[in-house]
Amino acid sequence: MRSFSLADFLSLFSALQWTAVLVVIALAFGGPLALGLALMRTSASRALRWIAIGFLQLVQGVPLLGLLMFFYFGMPVFLGVEISPLVAVGIAMTVYTASFLGEIWRGGIEAVKHEQWEAAACLGLSGWHQFRYVIAPQAFRMALPPTVGFLVQLIKGTSLASIVGFVELARAGQLVSAATFQPLLVYSIVAAIYFAACLPLTLWARSLEARLNGAR
């Protein structure tokens, strides 16, 4: 057993970069999937809508922990493919992000009045150009506050990656706690780091919601 030191404190901050990496991976790969799901949910095609609904209901009905366990422990069993913790966590976070952001962005698209589509059509714009130049900017403004709010949830959700042995902030806290036998101090610092990372985003989301609602 040893006492908590500056090196331990720095190791916790160093592990925060892997938390950030997981968030970036989730947004980079989950964002395009979320947009596709949102477009499928608002499509005129009943088949596309039901496919998207089925995917969203399946993923949202499973806890993030369950997704992590499936992709890390289930993939070798069902597909015979061994994957690293980073890949497993990245896939799980991507699917999780796509399902929730897809619903958030679908709500933003559907919140745009139908008359906006009609006005864009009167200008002779194609369906894609109607969405890109008329609908998407308005939907983006309405969906931005809940998107930022979801980002806070995503950052906190990365702590579950420690379950499969991936060393991010929460897992680094476990390792330092086991080495120093000072769990109260270590986990208080870990909680403070999460709080410091999430508080600005929470305040930003509230500010955006107040400003954008007032601008409508």
CSV table of C-alpha atoms in Angstrom, one decimal, residues 14-165:
chain,number,residue,atom,x,y,z
A,14,SER,CA,-4.2,11.4,-18.3
A,15,ALA,CA,-7.0,8.8,-18.4
A,16,LEU,CA,-9.5,11.6,-19.1
A,17,GLN,CA,-8.1,11.7,-22.7
A,18,TRP,CA,-9.4,8.2,-23.3
A,19,THR,CA,-12.9,9.3,-22.1
A,20,ALA,CA,-12.6,12.1,-24.6
A,21,VAL,CA,-11.6,9.6,-27.3
A,22,LEU,CA,-14.6,7.4,-26.6
A,23,VAL,CA,-16.9,10.5,-26.9
A,24,VAL,CA,-15.3,11.5,-30.2
A,25,ILE,CA,-15.6,8.0,-31.6
A,26,ALA,CA,-19.3,7.8,-30.6
A,27,LEU,CA,-20.1,11.2,-32.2
A,28,ALA,CA,-18.0,10.6,-35.3
A,29,PHE,CA,-19.5,7.3,-36.2
A,30,GLY,CA,-22.9,7.6,-34.4
A,31,GLY,CA,-23.7,11.0,-35.8
A,32,PRO,CA,-24.0,10.0,-39.4
A,33,LEU,CA,-26.0,6.9,-38.4
A,34,ALA,CA,-28.3,9.0,-36.2
A,35,LEU,CA,-29.0,11.3,-39.2
A,36,GLY,CA,-29.8,8.3,-41.3
A,37,LEU,CA,-32.2,7.0,-38.7
A,38,ALA,CA,-33.8,10.4,-38.3
A,39,LEU,CA,-34.4,10.6,-42.1
A,40,MET,CA,-35.7,7.1,-42.1
A,41,ARG,CA,-38.1,7.9,-39.2
A,42,THR,CA,-39.4,10.9,-41.2
A,43,SER,CA,-39.5,9.2,-44.5
A,44,ALA,CA,-42.6,8.7,-46.6
A,45,SER,CA,-41.7,5.0,-46.9
A,46,ARG,CA,-43.5,2.9,-44.4
A,47,ALA,CA,-40.9,0.2,-44.7
A,48,LEU,CA,-38.0,2.5,-43.9
A,49,ARG,CA,-40.0,3.9,-40.9
A,50,TRP,CA,-40.6,0.5,-39.4
A,51,ILE,CA,-37.0,-0.6,-39.9
A,52,ALA,CA,-35.8,2.5,-38.1
A,53,ILE,CA,-38.4,2.1,-35.3
A,54,GLY,CA,-37.4,-1.6,-34.8
A,55,PHE,CA,-33.8,-0.7,-34.5
A,56,LEU,CA,-34.4,2.2,-32.1
A,57,GLN,CA,-36.8,0.2,-29.9
A,58,LEU,CA,-34.2,-2.7,-29.8
A,59,VAL,CA,-31.3,-0.5,-28.9
A,60,GLN,CA,-33.1,1.8,-26.5
A,61,GLY,CA,-34.6,-1.1,-24.7
A,62,VAL,CA,-31.1,-2.5,-23.8
A,63,PRO,CA,-29.0,-0.8,-21.2
A,64,LEU,CA,-25.7,0.6,-22.4
A,65,LEU,CA,-24.0,-1.9,-20.1
A,66,GLY,CA,-25.8,-4.7,-21.9
A,67,LEU,CA,-24.5,-3.4,-25.3
A,68,LEU,CA,-21.0,-3.3,-23.9
A,69,MET,CA,-21.2,-6.9,-22.6
A,70,PHE,CA,-22.7,-8.1,-25.9
A,71,PHE,CA,-20.1,-6.6,-28.2
A,72,TYR,CA,-17.1,-7.6,-25.9
A,73,PHE,CA,-18.2,-11.0,-24.7
A,74,GLY,CA,-20.9,-11.9,-27.2
A,75,MET,CA,-19.1,-11.3,-30.4
A,76,PRO,CA,-16.4,-14.0,-29.8
A,77,VAL,CA,-19.2,-16.5,-28.9
A,78,PHE,CA,-21.6,-15.8,-31.7
A,79,LEU,CA,-19.3,-14.8,-34.5
A,80,GLY,CA,-16.0,-16.2,-33.3
A,81,VAL,CA,-14.3,-12.8,-33.6
A,82,GLU,CA,-12.1,-11.5,-30.8
A,83,ILE,CA,-12.1,-7.8,-30.6
A,84,SER,CA,-10.2,-5.4,-28.3
A,85,PRO,CA,-11.9,-3.4,-25.5
A,86,LEU,CA,-11.5,-0.2,-27.5
A,87,VAL,CA,-13.3,-1.6,-30.5
A,88,ALA,CA,-16.0,-3.2,-28.4
A,89,VAL,CA,-16.7,0.0,-26.5
A,90,GLY,CA,-16.5,2.1,-29.7
A,91,ILE,CA,-19.1,0.0,-31.4
A,92,ALA,CA,-21.4,-0.1,-28.4
A,93,MET,CA,-21.1,3.7,-27.8
A,94,THR,CA,-21.7,4.3,-31.6
A,95,VAL,CA,-24.9,2.3,-31.6
A,96,TYR,CA,-26.1,3.9,-28.4
A,97,THR,CA,-25.4,7.4,-29.7
A,98,ALA,CA,-27.0,6.7,-33.0
A,99,SER,CA,-30.2,5.5,-31.4
A,100,PHE,CA,-30.7,8.4,-29.0
A,101,LEU,CA,-29.4,11.2,-31.3
A,102,GLY,CA,-31.6,9.7,-34.1
A,103,GLU,CA,-34.7,10.3,-32.0
A,104,ILE,CA,-33.5,13.8,-30.9
A,105,TRP,CA,-32.9,14.8,-34.5
A,106,ARG,CA,-36.1,13.2,-35.7
A,107,GLY,CA,-38.0,15.4,-33.2
A,108,GLY,CA,-36.2,18.5,-34.5
A,109,ILE,CA,-37.1,17.6,-38.1
A,110,GLU,CA,-40.7,17.0,-37.3
A,111,ALA,CA,-40.9,20.2,-35.3
A,112,VAL,CA,-40.4,22.2,-38.5
A,113,LYS,CA,-43.8,23.2,-39.8
A,114,HIS,CA,-45.0,21.3,-42.9
A,115,GLU,CA,-45.6,24.7,-44.6
A,116,GLN,CA,-41.8,25.1,-44.7
A,117,TRP,CA,-41.6,22.0,-46.9
A,118,GLU,CA,-44.4,23.3,-49.1
A,119,ALA,CA,-42.7,26.7,-49.4
A,120,ALA,CA,-39.4,25.1,-50.4
A,121,ALA,CA,-41.2,22.9,-53.0
A,122,CYS,CA,-42.8,26.0,-54.5
A,123,LEU,CA,-39.2,27.3,-55.1
A,124,GLY,CA,-38.6,24.3,-57.3
A,125,LEU,CA,-36.1,22.7,-54.9
A,126,SER,CA,-35.5,19.0,-55.0
A,127,GLY,CA,-36.3,16.9,-51.9
A,128,TRP,CA,-32.7,16.8,-50.8
A,129,HIS,CA,-32.2,20.5,-51.4
A,130,GLN,CA,-35.4,21.2,-49.5
A,131,PHE,CA,-34.0,19.4,-46.5
A,132,ARG,CA,-30.5,20.7,-46.8
A,133,TYR,CA,-31.2,24.4,-47.3
A,134,VAL,CA,-34.6,24.9,-45.6
A,135,ILE,CA,-35.5,22.2,-43.1
A,136,ALA,CA,-32.1,21.1,-41.7
A,137,PRO,CA,-31.0,24.6,-40.5
A,138,GLN,CA,-34.3,25.0,-38.6
A,139,ALA,CA,-34.2,21.5,-37.2
A,140,PHE,CA,-30.6,22.0,-36.2
A,141,ARG,CA,-31.5,25.0,-34.1
A,142,MET,CA,-34.3,23.2,-32.3
A,143,ALA,CA,-32.3,20.0,-31.8
A,144,LEU,CA,-29.0,21.6,-30.6
A,145,PRO,CA,-29.9,22.0,-26.9
A,146,PRO,CA,-31.0,18.4,-26.4
A,147,THR,CA,-28.0,17.3,-28.4
A,148,VAL,CA,-25.7,19.1,-26.0
A,149,GLY,CA,-27.6,17.6,-23.1
A,150,PHE,CA,-27.2,14.1,-24.5
A,151,LEU,CA,-23.4,14.8,-24.8
A,152,VAL,CA,-23.4,15.1,-21.0
A,153,GLN,CA,-25.1,11.7,-20.7
A,154,LEU,CA,-22.6,10.3,-23.1
A,155,ILE,CA,-19.6,11.5,-21.1
A,156,LYS,CA,-21.0,9.9,-18.0
A,157,GLY,CA,-21.9,6.7,-19.9
A,158,THR,CA,-18.2,6.2,-20.9
A,159,SER,CA,-17.5,5.2,-17.2
A,160,LEU,CA,-19.2,1.8,-18.0
A,161,ALA,CA,-16.3,1.0,-20.3
A,162,SER,CA,-14.4,0.1,-17.2
A,163,ILE,CA,-16.5,-3.1,-17.0
A,164,VAL,CA,-14.7,-4.6,-20.0
A,165,GLY,CA,-11.3,-3.4,-18.7
